[in-house]
Amino acid sequence: MRGPLRSEVQRASRLWKKAMPPLKQEEEEFLLELAERVREVRAESGITQEKFYEDTNIHIARIEAGKSNISINTLCRICSYFKVSVKDFFGKIKKN
C-alpha cells in the first residue's frame, strides 16, 4: 500500500490507538499467548505470512507479533483457514 491511502490508514490507526485505553498486564500477556498460538498454527500448516495474506487479506504478521488486538470474527476466519476449531485453538493456550 502506497501513497495517500497508506497515509490515511496510518492516520486512522493512530487515532484508533489514542481512543483505546492501554491494555492491562494480564490482557497484554494473553494477547502474546494468542499471538504465539496463531504463529504455531500457521507454522504447522507450512503456510507463509504472504500466502496467508493473499488468501485471506488478513495481515497476520502484526497478529503474530502481538501488536494487533484481533476481533473474534478475525480469529474465527484464521481458525477456519487452518481448519482448526476455535475450541482446539484455545485448548492449547496456557491457562492463567
PDB file of N, CA and C in Angstrom:
ATOM      1  N   MET A   1       0.861  -1.166   0.000  1.00  0.00           N
ATOM      2  CA  MET A   1       0.000   0.000   0.000  1.00  0.00           C
ATOM      3  C   MET A   1       0.909   1.232   0.000  1.00  0.00           C
ATOM      4  N   ARG A   2       0.649   2.134  -0.919  1.00  0.00           N
ATOM      5  CA  ARG A   2       1.499   3.325  -1.045  1.00  0.00           C
ATOM      6  C   ARG A   2       0.643   4.553  -1.219  1.00  0.00           C
ATOM      7  N   GLY A   3       1.295   5.708  -1.063  1.00  0.00           N
ATOM      8  CA  GLY A   3       0.655   6.971  -1.361  1.00  0.00           C
ATOM      9  C   GLY A   3      -0.382   7.407  -0.345  1.00  0.00           C
ATOM     10  N   PRO A   4      -1.384   8.145  -0.827  1.00  0.00           N
ATOM     11  CA  PRO A   4      -2.386   8.742   0.061  1.00  0.00           C
ATOM     12  C   PRO A   4      -3.180   7.713   0.867  1.00  0.00           C
ATOM     13  N   LEU A   5      -3.465   6.570   0.278  1.00  0.00           N
ATOM     14  CA  LEU A   5      -4.229   5.555   1.005  1.00  0.00           C
ATOM     15  C   LEU A   5      -3.462   5.075   2.228  1.00  0.00           C
ATOM     16  N   ARG A   6      -2.171   4.826   2.058  1.00  0.00           N
ATOM     17  CA  ARG A   6      -1.346   4.388   3.185  1.00  0.00           C
ATOM     18  C   ARG A   6      -1.347   5.443   4.282  1.00  0.00           C
ATOM     19  N   SER A   7      -1.223   6.706   3.920  1.00  0.00           N
ATOM     20  CA  SER A   7      -1.236   7.789   4.899  1.00  0.00           C
ATOM     21  C   SER A   7      -2.543   7.823   5.669  1.00  0.00           C
ATOM     22  N   GLU A   8      -3.647   7.627   4.974  1.00  0.00           N
ATOM     23  CA  GLU A   8      -4.958   7.632   5.630  1.00  0.00           C
ATOM     24  C   GLU A   8      -5.114   6.448   6.576  1.00  0.00           C
ATOM     25  N   VAL A   9      -4.635   5.289   6.159  1.00  0.00           N
ATOM     26  CA  VAL A   9      -4.712   4.101   7.005  1.00  0.00           C
ATOM     27  C   VAL A   9      -3.864   4.307   8.257  1.00  0.00           C
ATOM     28  N   GLN A  10      -2.670   4.826   8.091  1.00  0.00           N
ATOM     29  CA  GLN A  10      -1.797   5.081   9.242  1.00  0.00           C
ATOM     30  C   GLN A  10      -2.421   6.114  10.176  1.00  0.00           C
ATOM     31  N   ARG A  11      -3.018   7.145   9.634  1.00  0.00           N
ATOM     32  CA  ARG A  11      -3.666   8.182  10.442  1.00  0.00           C
ATOM     33  C   ARG A  11      -4.836   7.589  11.226  1.00  0.00           C
ATOM     34  N   ALA A  12      -5.657   6.789  10.559  1.00  0.00           N
ATOM     35  CA  ALA A  12      -6.801   6.156  11.223  1.00  0.00           C
ATOM     36  C   ALA A  12      -6.326   5.224  12.331  1.00  0.00           C
ATOM     37  N   SER A  13      -5.252   4.500  12.090  1.00  0.00           N
ATOM     38  CA  SER A  13      -4.701   3.588  13.092  1.00  0.00           C
ATOM     39  C   SER A  13      -4.233   4.348  14.324  1.00  0.00           C
ATOM     40  N   ARG A  14      -3.552   5.479  14.121  1.00  0.00           N
ATOM     41  CA  ARG A  14      -3.084   6.287  15.257  1.00  0.00           C
ATOM     42  C   ARG A  14      -4.258   6.840  16.058  1.00  0.00           C
ATOM     43  N   LEU A  15      -5.302   7.300  15.369  1.00  0.00           N
ATOM     44  CA  LEU A  15      -6.478   7.827  16.061  1.00  0.00           C
ATOM     45  C   LEU A  15      -7.176   6.742  16.860  1.00  0.00           C
ATOM     46  N   TRP A  16      -7.280   5.546  16.289  1.00  0.00           N
ATOM     47  CA  TRP A  16      -7.931   4.441  16.979  1.00  0.00           C
ATOM     48  C   TRP A  16      -7.150   4.074  18.229  1.00  0.00           C
ATOM     49  N   LYS A  17      -5.815   4.015  18.122  1.00  0.00           N
ATOM     50  CA  LYS A  17      -4.980   3.660  19.271  1.00  0.00           C
ATOM     51  C   LYS A  17      -5.116   4.689  20.388  1.00  0.00           C
ATOM     52  N   LYS A  18      -5.238   5.960  20.034  1.00  0.00           N
ATOM     53  CA  LYS A  18      -5.400   7.004  21.055  1.00  0.00           C
ATOM     54  C   LYS A  18      -6.738   6.862  21.761  1.00  0.00           C
ATOM     55  N   ALA A  19      -7.750   6.409  21.049  1.00  0.00           N
ATOM     56  CA  ALA A  19      -9.089   6.281  21.627  1.00  0.00           C
ATOM     57  C   ALA A  19      -9.203   5.060  22.535  1.00  0.00           C
ATOM     58  N   MET A  20      -8.363   4.067  22.339  1.00  0.00           N
ATOM     59  CA  MET A  20      -8.435   2.837  23.120  1.00  0.00           C
ATOM     60  C   MET A  20      -7.583   2.963  24.378  1.00  0.00           C
ATOM     61  N   PRO A  21      -8.109   2.537  25.521  1.00  0.00           N
ATOM     62  CA  PRO A  21      -7.286   2.552  26.737  1.00  0.00           C
ATOM     63  C   PRO A  21      -6.184   1.501  26.623  1.00  0.00           C
ATOM     64  N   PRO A  22      -5.070   1.720  27.315  1.00  0.00           N
ATOM     65  CA  PRO A  22      -3.991   0.732  27.249  1.00  0.00           C
ATOM     66  C   PRO A  22      -4.442  -0.598  27.859  1.00  0.00           C
ATOM     67  N   LEU A  23      -3.841  -1.676  27.387  1.00  0.00           N
ATOM     68  CA  LEU A  23      -4.176  -2.995  27.909  1.00  0.00           C
ATOM     69  C   LEU A  23      -3.593  -3.188  29.302  1.00  0.00           C
ATOM     70  N   LYS A  24      -4.317  -3.925  30.133  1.00  0.00           N
ATOM     71  CA  LYS A  24      -3.798  -4.320  31.438  1.00  0.00           C
ATOM     72  C   LYS A  24      -2.735  -5.384  31.202  1.00  0.00           C
ATOM     73  N   GLN A  25      -1.887  -5.607  32.202  1.00  0.00           N
ATOM     74  CA  GLN A  25      -0.793  -6.566  32.045  1.00  0.00           C
ATOM     75  C   GLN A  25      -1.308  -7.954  31.685  1.00  0.00           C
ATOM     76  N   GLU A  26      -2.359  -8.436  32.353  1.00  0.00           N
ATOM     77  CA  GLU A  26      -2.861  -9.778  32.042  1.00  0.00           C
ATOM     78  C   GLU A  26      -3.463  -9.842  30.642  1.00  0.00           C
ATOM     79  N   GLU A  27      -4.041  -8.732  30.171  1.00  0.00           N
ATOM     80  CA  GLU A  27      -4.566  -8.685  28.804  1.00  0.00           C
ATOM     81  C   GLU A  27      -3.420  -8.726  27.798  1.00  0.00           C
ATOM     82  N   GLU A  28      -2.363  -7.999  28.104  1.00  0.00           N
ATOM     83  CA  GLU A  28      -1.177  -7.990  27.240  1.00  0.00           C
ATOM     84  C   GLU A  28      -0.555  -9.382  27.168  1.00  0.00           C
ATOM     85  N   GLU A  29      -0.463 -10.060  28.307  1.00  0.00           N
ATOM     86  CA  GLU A  29       0.096 -11.414  28.340  1.00  0.00           C
ATOM     87  C   GLU A  29      -0.772 -12.384  27.535  1.00  0.00           C
ATOM     88  N   PHE A  30      -2.094 -12.267  27.669  1.00  0.00           N
ATOM     89  CA  PHE A  30      -2.990 -13.136  26.913  1.00  0.00           C
ATOM     90  C   PHE A  30      -2.852 -12.875  25.414  1.00  0.00           C
ATOM     91  N   LEU A  31      -2.747 -11.607  25.036  1.00  0.00           N
ATOM     92  CA  LEU A  31      -2.587 -11.263  23.627  1.00  0.00           C
ATOM     93  C   LEU A  31      -1.309 -11.887  23.064  1.00  0.00           C
ATOM     94  N   LEU A  32      -0.238 -11.893  23.847  1.00  0.00           N
ATOM     95  CA  LEU A  32       1.018 -12.506  23.398  1.00  0.00           C
ATOM     96  C   LEU A  32       0.885 -14.028  23.288  1.00  0.00           C
ATOM     97  N   GLU A  33       0.137 -14.652  24.213  1.00  0.00           N
ATOM     98  CA  GLU A  33      -0.104 -16.092  24.128  1.00  0.00           C
ATOM     99  C   GLU A  33      -0.941 -16.412  22.880  1.00  0.00           C
ATOM    100  N   LEU A  34      -1.928 -15.598  22.624  1.00  0.00           N
ATOM    101  CA  LEU A  34      -2.769 -15.757  21.441  1.00  0.00           C
ATOM    102  C   LEU A  34      -1.910 -15.621  20.181  1.00  0.00           C
ATOM    103  N   ALA A  35      -1.029 -14.629  20.181  1.00  0.00           N
ATOM    104  CA  ALA A  35      -0.140 -14.405  19.035  1.00  0.00           C
ATOM    105  C   ALA A  35       0.747 -15.615  18.795  1.00  0.00           C
ATOM    106  N   GLU A  36       1.289 -16.167  19.869  1.00  0.00           N
ATOM    107  CA  GLU A  36       2.148 -17.349  19.742  1.00  0.00           C
ATOM    108  C   GLU A  36       1.363 -18.535  19.199  1.00  0.00           C
ATOM    109  N   ARG A  37       0.134 -18.692  19.627  1.00  0.00           N
ATOM    110  CA  ARG A  37      -0.688 -19.806  19.144  1.00  0.00           C
ATOM    111  C   ARG A  37      -1.008 -19.645  17.655  1.00  0.00           C
ATOM    112  N   VAL A  38      -1.304 -18.422  17.229  1.00  0.00           N
ATOM    113  CA  VAL A  38      -1.552 -18.169  15.805  1.00  0.00           C
ATOM    114  C   VAL A  38      -0.303 -18.531  15.000  1.00  0.00           C
ATOM    115  N   ARG A  39       0.855 -18.118  15.499  1.00  0.00           N
ATOM    116  CA  ARG A  39       2.124 -18.422  14.823  1.00  0.00           C
ATOM    117  C   ARG A  39       2.336 -19.939  14.741  1.00  0.00           C
ATOM    118  N   GLU A  40       2.046 -20.669  15.836  1.00  0.00           N
ATOM    119  CA  GLU A  40       2.200 -22.128  15.849  1.00  0.00           C
ATOM    120  C   GLU A  40       1.305 -22.784  14.796  1.00  0.00           C
ATOM    121  N   VAL A  41       0.043 -22.372  14.770  1.00  0.00           N
ATOM    122  CA  VAL A  41      -0.915 -22.966  13.828  1.00  0.00           C
ATOM    123  C   VAL A  41      -0.463 -22.719  12.390  1.00  0.00           C
ATOM    124  N   ARG A  42      -0.013 -21.502  12.120  1.00  0.00           N
ATOM    125  CA  ARG A  42       0.437 -21.194  10.755  1.00  0.00           C
ATOM    126  C   ARG A  42       1.690 -21.998  10.407  1.00  0.00           C
ATOM    127  N   ALA A  43       2.638 -22.077  11.330  1.00  0.00           N
ATOM    128  CA  ALA A  43       3.882 -22.803  11.077  1.00  0.00           C
ATOM    129  C   ALA A  43       3.614 -24.289  10.857  1.00  0.00           C
ATOM    130  N   GLU A  44       2.709 -24.857  11.649  1.00  0.00           N
ATOM    131  CA  GLU A  44       2.363 -26.274  11.491  1.00  0.00           C
ATOM    132  C   GLU A  44       1.768 -26.559  10.115  1.00  0.00           C
ATOM    133  N   SER A  45       1.097 -25.568   9.560  1.00  0.00           N
ATOM    134  CA  SER A  45       0.464 -25.763   8.249  1.00  0.00           C
ATOM    135  C   SER A  45       1.438 -25.548   7.090  1.00  0.00           C
ATOM    136  N   GLY A  46       2.577 -24.928   7.370  1.00  0.00           N
ATOM    137  CA  GLY A  46       3.558 -24.666   6.321  1.00  0.00           C
ATOM    138  C   GLY A  46       3.203 -23.494   5.420  1.00  0.00           C
ATOM    139  N   ILE A  47       2.264 -22.671   5.854  1.00  0.00           N
ATOM    140  CA  ILE A  47       1.824 -21.511   5.066  1.00  0.00           C
ATOM    141  C   ILE A  47       2.658 -20.290   5.456  1.00  0.00           C
ATOM    142  N   THR A  48       3.118 -19.544   4.469  1.00  0.00           N
ATOM    143  CA  THR A  48       3.850 -18.306   4.759  1.00  0.00           C
ATOM    144  C   THR A  48       2.874 -17.182   5.091  1.00  0.00           C
ATOM    145  N   GLN A  49       3.385 -16.154   5.735  1.00  0.00           N
ATOM    146  CA  GLN A  49       2.559 -14.979   6.024  1.00  0.00           C
ATOM    147  C   GLN A  49       2.041 -14.370   4.727  1.00  0.00           C
ATOM    148  N   GLU A  50       2.876 -14.344   3.710  1.00  0.00           N
ATOM    149  CA  GLU A  50       2.484 -13.766   2.428  1.00  0.00           C
ATOM    150  C   GLU A  50       1.338 -14.546   1.779  1.00  0.00           C
ATOM    151  N   LYS A  51       1.463 -15.877   1.789  1.00  0.00           N
ATOM    152  CA  LYS A  51       0.414 -16.721   1.204  1.00  0.00           C
ATOM    153  C   LYS A  51      -0.886 -16.558   1.988  1.00  0.00           C
ATOM    154  N   PHE A  52      -0.789 -16.504   3.310  1.00  0.00           N
ATOM    155  CA  PHE A  52      -1.978 -16.320   4.137  1.00  0.00           C
ATOM    156  C   PHE A  52      -2.666 -14.999   3.789  1.00  0.00           C
ATOM    157  N   TYR A  53      -1.873 -13.934   3.636  1.00  0.00           N
ATOM    158  CA  TYR A  53      -2.439 -12.633   3.272  1.00  0.00           C
ATOM    159  C   TYR A  53      -3.103 -12.679   1.898  1.00  0.00           C
ATOM    160  N   GLU A  54      -2.434 -13.300   0.941  1.00  0.00           N
ATOM    161  CA  GLU A  54      -3.005 -13.410  -0.410  1.00  0.00           C
ATOM    162  C   GLU A  54      -4.360 -14.112  -0.378  1.00  0.00           C
ATOM    163  N   ASP A  55      -4.471 -15.146   0.440  1.00  0.00           N
ATOM    164  CA  ASP A  55      -5.699 -15.937   0.506  1.00  0.00           C
ATOM    165  C   ASP A  55      -6.809 -15.293   1.344  1.00  0.00           C
ATOM    166  N   THR A  56      -6.430 -14.521   2.367  1.00  0.00           N
ATOM    167  CA  THR A  56      -7.429 -14.028   3.335  1.00  0.00           C
ATOM    168  C   THR A  56      -7.547 -12.513   3.432  1.00  0.00           C
ATOM    169  N   ASN A  57      -6.529 -11.815   2.976  1.00  0.00           N
ATOM    170  CA  ASN A  57      -6.462 -10.361   3.134  1.00  0.00           C
ATOM    171  C   ASN A  57      -6.350  -9.951   4.604  1.00  0.00           C
ATOM    172  N   ILE A  58      -5.818 -10.847   5.420  1.00  0.00           N
ATOM    173  CA  ILE A  58      -5.571 -10.563   6.839  1.00  0.00           C
ATOM    174  C   ILE A  58      -4.065 -10.429   7.030  1.00  0.00           C
ATOM    175  N   HIS A  59      -3.627  -9.337   7.638  1.00  0.00           N
ATOM    176  CA  HIS A  59      -2.203  -9.111   7.925  1.00  0.00           C
ATOM    177  C   HIS A  59      -1.836  -9.874   9.194  1.00  0.00           C
ATOM    178  N   ILE A  60      -1.368 -11.082   9.026  1.00  0.00           N
ATOM    179  CA  ILE A  60      -1.098 -11.952  10.167  1.00  0.00           C
ATOM    180  C   ILE A  60       0.200 -11.594  10.892  1.00  0.00           C
ATOM    181  N   ALA A  61       1.101 -10.869  10.249  1.00  0.00           N
ATOM    182  CA  ALA A  61       2.385 -10.528  10.875  1.00  0.00           C
ATOM    183  C   ALA A  61       2.173  -9.709  12.150  1.00  0.00           C
ATOM    184  N   ARG A  62       1.295  -8.719  12.106  1.00  0.00           N
ATOM    185  CA  ARG A  62       1.029  -7.903  13.295  1.00  0.00           C
ATOM    186  C   ARG A  62       0.324  -8.720  14.377  1.00  0.00           C
ATOM    187  N   ILE A  63      -0.502  -9.647  13.960  1.00  0.00           N
ATOM    188  CA  ILE A  63      -1.187 -10.514  14.916  1.00  0.00           C
ATOM    189  C   ILE A  63      -0.164 -11.404  15.604  1.00  0.00           C
ATOM    190  N   GLU A  64       0.724 -12.014  14.821  1.00  0.00           N
ATOM    191  CA  GLU A  64       1.748 -12.902  15.372  1.00  0.00           C
ATOM    192  C   GLU A  64       2.746 -12.161  16.252  1.00  0.00           C
ATOM    193  N   ALA A  65       2.924 -10.895  16.029  1.00  0.00           N
ATOM    194  CA  ALA A  65       3.828 -10.097  16.853  1.00  0.00           C
ATOM    195  C   ALA A  65       3.154  -9.613  18.135  1.00  0.00           C
ATOM    196  N   GLY A  66       1.858  -9.873  18.259  1.00  0.00           N
ATOM    197  CA  GLY A  66       1.131  -9.425  19.447  1.00  0.00           C
ATOM    198  C   GLY A  66       0.851  -7.939  19.434  1.00  0.00           C
ATOM    199  N   LYS A  67       0.888  -7.327  18.256  1.00  0.00           N
ATOM    200  CA  LYS A  67       0.677  -5.883  18.141  1.00  0.00           C
ATOM    201  C   LYS A  67      -0.713  -5.538  17.654  1.00  0.00           C
ATOM    202  N   SER A  68      -1.529  -6.558  17.469  1.00  0.00           N
ATOM    203  CA  SER A  68      -2.875  -6.332  16.965  1.00  0.00           C
ATOM    204  C   SER A  68      -3.863  -7.106  17.827  1.00  0.00           C
ATOM    205  N   ASN A  69      -4.783  -6.386  18.433  1.00  0.00           N
ATOM    206  CA  ASN A  69      -5.823  -6.989  19.259  1.00  0.00           C
ATOM    207  C   ASN A  69      -6.964  -7.363  18.318  1.00  0.00           C
ATOM    208  N   ILE A  70      -7.031  -8.625  17.931  1.00  0.00           N
ATOM    209  CA  ILE A  70      -7.945  -9.044  16.874  1.00  0.00           C
ATOM    210  C   ILE A  70      -9.357  -9.295  17.399  1.00  0.00           C
ATOM    211  N   SER A  71     -10.299  -9.225  16.481  1.00  0.00           N
ATOM    212  CA  SER A  71     -11.691  -9.494  16.820  1.00  0.00           C
ATOM    213  C   SER A  71     -11.940 -11.000  16.818  1.00  0.00           C
ATOM    214  N   ILE A  72     -13.034 -11.405  17.423  1.00  0.00           N
ATOM    215  CA  ILE A  72     -13.443 -12.806  17.401  1.00  0.00           C
ATOM    216  C   ILE A  72     -13.678 -13.245  15.953  1.00  0.00           C
ATOM    217  N   ASN A  73     -14.251 -12.363  15.162  1.00  0.00           N
ATOM    218  CA  ASN A  73     -14.502 -12.675  13.757  1.00  0.00           C
ATOM    219  C   ASN A  73     -13.198 -13.003  13.027  1.00  0.00           C
ATOM    220  N   THR A  74     -12.172 -12.198  13.246  1.00  0.00           N
ATOM    221  CA  THR A  74     -10.878 -12.444  12.606  1.00  0.00           C
ATOM    222  C   THR A  74     -10.287 -13.755  13.097  1.00  0.00           C
ATOM    223  N   LEU A  75     -10.389 -14.026  14.394  1.00  0.00           N
ATOM    224  CA  LEU A  75      -9.880 -15.281  14.934  1.00  0.00           C
ATOM    225  C   LEU A  75     -10.615 -16.471  14.313  1.00  0.00           C
ATOM    226  N   CYS A  76     -11.918 -16.359  14.164  1.00  0.00           N
ATOM    227  CA  CYS A  76     -12.700 -17.434  13.532  1.00  0.00           C
ATOM    228  C   CYS A  76     -12.267 -17.645  12.089  1.00  0.00           C
ATOM    229  N   ARG A  77     -11.982 -16.565  11.367  1.00  0.00           N
ATOM    230  CA  ARG A  77     -11.509 -16.684   9.983  1.00  0.00           C
ATOM    231  C   ARG A  77     -10.151 -17.370   9.928  1.00  0.00           C
ATOM    232  N   ILE A  78      -9.270 -17.041  10.873  1.00  0.00           N
ATOM    233  CA  ILE A  78      -7.947 -17.670  10.933  1.00  0.00           C
ATOM    234  C   ILE A  78      -8.105 -19.167  11.205  1.00  0.00           C
ATOM    235  N   CYS A  79      -8.914 -19.505  12.198  1.00  0.00           N
ATOM    236  CA  CYS A  79      -9.139 -20.917  12.532  1.00  0.00           C
ATOM    237  C   CYS A  79      -9.738 -21.669  11.352  1.00  0.00           C
ATOM    238  N   SER A  80     -10.699 -21.069  10.700  1.00  0.00           N
ATOM    239  CA  SER A  80     -11.332 -21.702   9.550  1.00  0.00           C
ATOM    240  C   SER A  80     -10.314 -21.954   8.437  1.00  0.00           C
ATOM    241  N   TYR A  81      -9.480 -20.982   8.167  1.00  0.00           N
ATOM    242  CA  TYR A  81      -8.470 -21.119   7.114  1.00  0.00           C
ATOM    243  C   TYR A  81      -7.552 -22.303   7.394  1.00  0.00           C
ATOM    244  N   PHE A  82      -7.130 -22.437   8.660  1.00  0.00           N
ATOM    245  CA  PHE A  82      -6.208 -23.505   9.021  1.00  0.00           C
ATOM    246  C   PHE A  82      -6.924 -24.795   9.443  1.00  0.00           C
ATOM    247  N   LYS A  83      -8.257 -24.801   9.321  1.00  0.00           N
ATOM    248  CA  LYS A  83      -9.067 -25.976   9.654  1.00  0.00           C
ATOM    249  C   LYS A  83      -8.822 -26.447  11.090  1.00  0.00           C
ATOM    250  N   VAL A  84      -8.830 -25.473  12.003  1.00  0.00           N
ATOM    251  CA  VAL A  84      -8.682 -25.724  13.435  1.00  0.00           C
ATOM    252  C   VAL A  84      -9.928 -25.163  14.113  1.00  0.00           C
ATOM    253  N   SER A  85     -10.542 -25.944  14.979  1.00  0.00           N
ATOM    254  CA  SER A  85     -11.712 -25.421  15.681  1.00  0.00           C
ATOM    255  C   SER A  85     -11.255 -24.371  16.696  1.00  0.00           C
ATOM    256  N   VAL A  86     -12.125 -23.449  16.999  1.00  0.00           N
ATOM    257  CA  VAL A  86     -11.804 -22.420  17.993  1.00  0.00           C
ATOM    258  C   VAL A  86     -11.522 -23.096  19.336  1.00  0.00           C
ATOM    259  N   LYS A  87     -12.275 -24.138  19.637  1.00  0.00           N
ATOM    260  CA  LYS A  87     -12.067 -24.891  20.884  1.00  0.00           C
ATOM    261  C   LYS A  87     -10.649 -25.452  20.935  1.00  0.00           C
ATOM    262  N   ASP A  88     -10.203 -26.097  19.853  1.00  0.00           N
ATOM    263  CA  ASP A  88      -8.845 -26.645  19.813  1.00  0.00           C
ATOM    264  C   ASP A  88      -7.797 -25.541  19.848  1.00  0.00           C
ATOM    265  N   PHE A  89      -8.095 -24.440  19.181  1.00  0.00           N
ATOM    266  CA  PHE A  89      -7.165 -23.309  19.184  1.00  0.00           C
ATOM    267  C   PHE A  89      -6.913 -22.854  20.614  1.00  0.00           C
ATOM    268  N   PHE A  90      -7.972 -22.622  21.371  1.00  0.00           N
ATOM    269  CA  PHE A  90      -7.825 -22.138  22.743  1.00  0.00           C
ATOM    270  C   PHE A  90      -7.381 -23.238  23.697  1.00  0.00           C
ATOM    271  N   GLY A  91      -7.630 -24.491  23.331  1.00  0.00           N
ATOM    272  CA  GLY A  91      -7.243 -25.596  24.199  1.00  0.00           C
ATOM    273  C   GLY A  91      -5.743 -25.697  24.425  1.00  0.00           C
ATOM    274  N   LYS A  92      -4.969 -25.151  23.509  1.00  0.00           N
ATOM    275  CA  LYS A  92      -3.519 -25.214  23.630  1.00  0.00           C
ATOM    276  C   LYS A  92      -2.906 -23.919  24.156  1.00  0.00           C
ATOM    277  N   ILE A  93      -3.748 -22.989  24.570  1.00  0.00           N
ATOM    278  CA  ILE A  93      -3.234 -21.751  25.167  1.00  0.00           C
ATOM    279  C   ILE A  93      -3.141 -21.961  26.667  1.00  0.00           C
ATOM    280  N   LYS A  94      -2.001 -21.569  27.224  1.00  0.00           N
ATOM    281  CA  LYS A  94      -1.755 -21.721  28.653  1.00  0.00           C
ATOM    282  C   LYS A  94      -2.826 -20.974  29.449  1.00  0.00           C
ATOM    283  N   LYS A  95      -3.345 -21.632  30.440  1.00  0.00           N
ATOM    284  CA  LYS A  95      -4.349 -21.004  31.307  1.00  0.00           C
ATOM    285  C   LYS A  95      -3.655 -20.255  32.438  1.00  0.00           C
ATOM    286  N   ASN A  96      -4.147 -19.063  32.745  1.00  0.00           N
ATOM    287  CA  ASN A  96      -3.556 -18.272  33.841  1.00  0.00           C
ATOM    288  C   ASN A  96      -4.095 -18.704  35.175  1.00  0.00           C
TER     289      ASN A  96
END
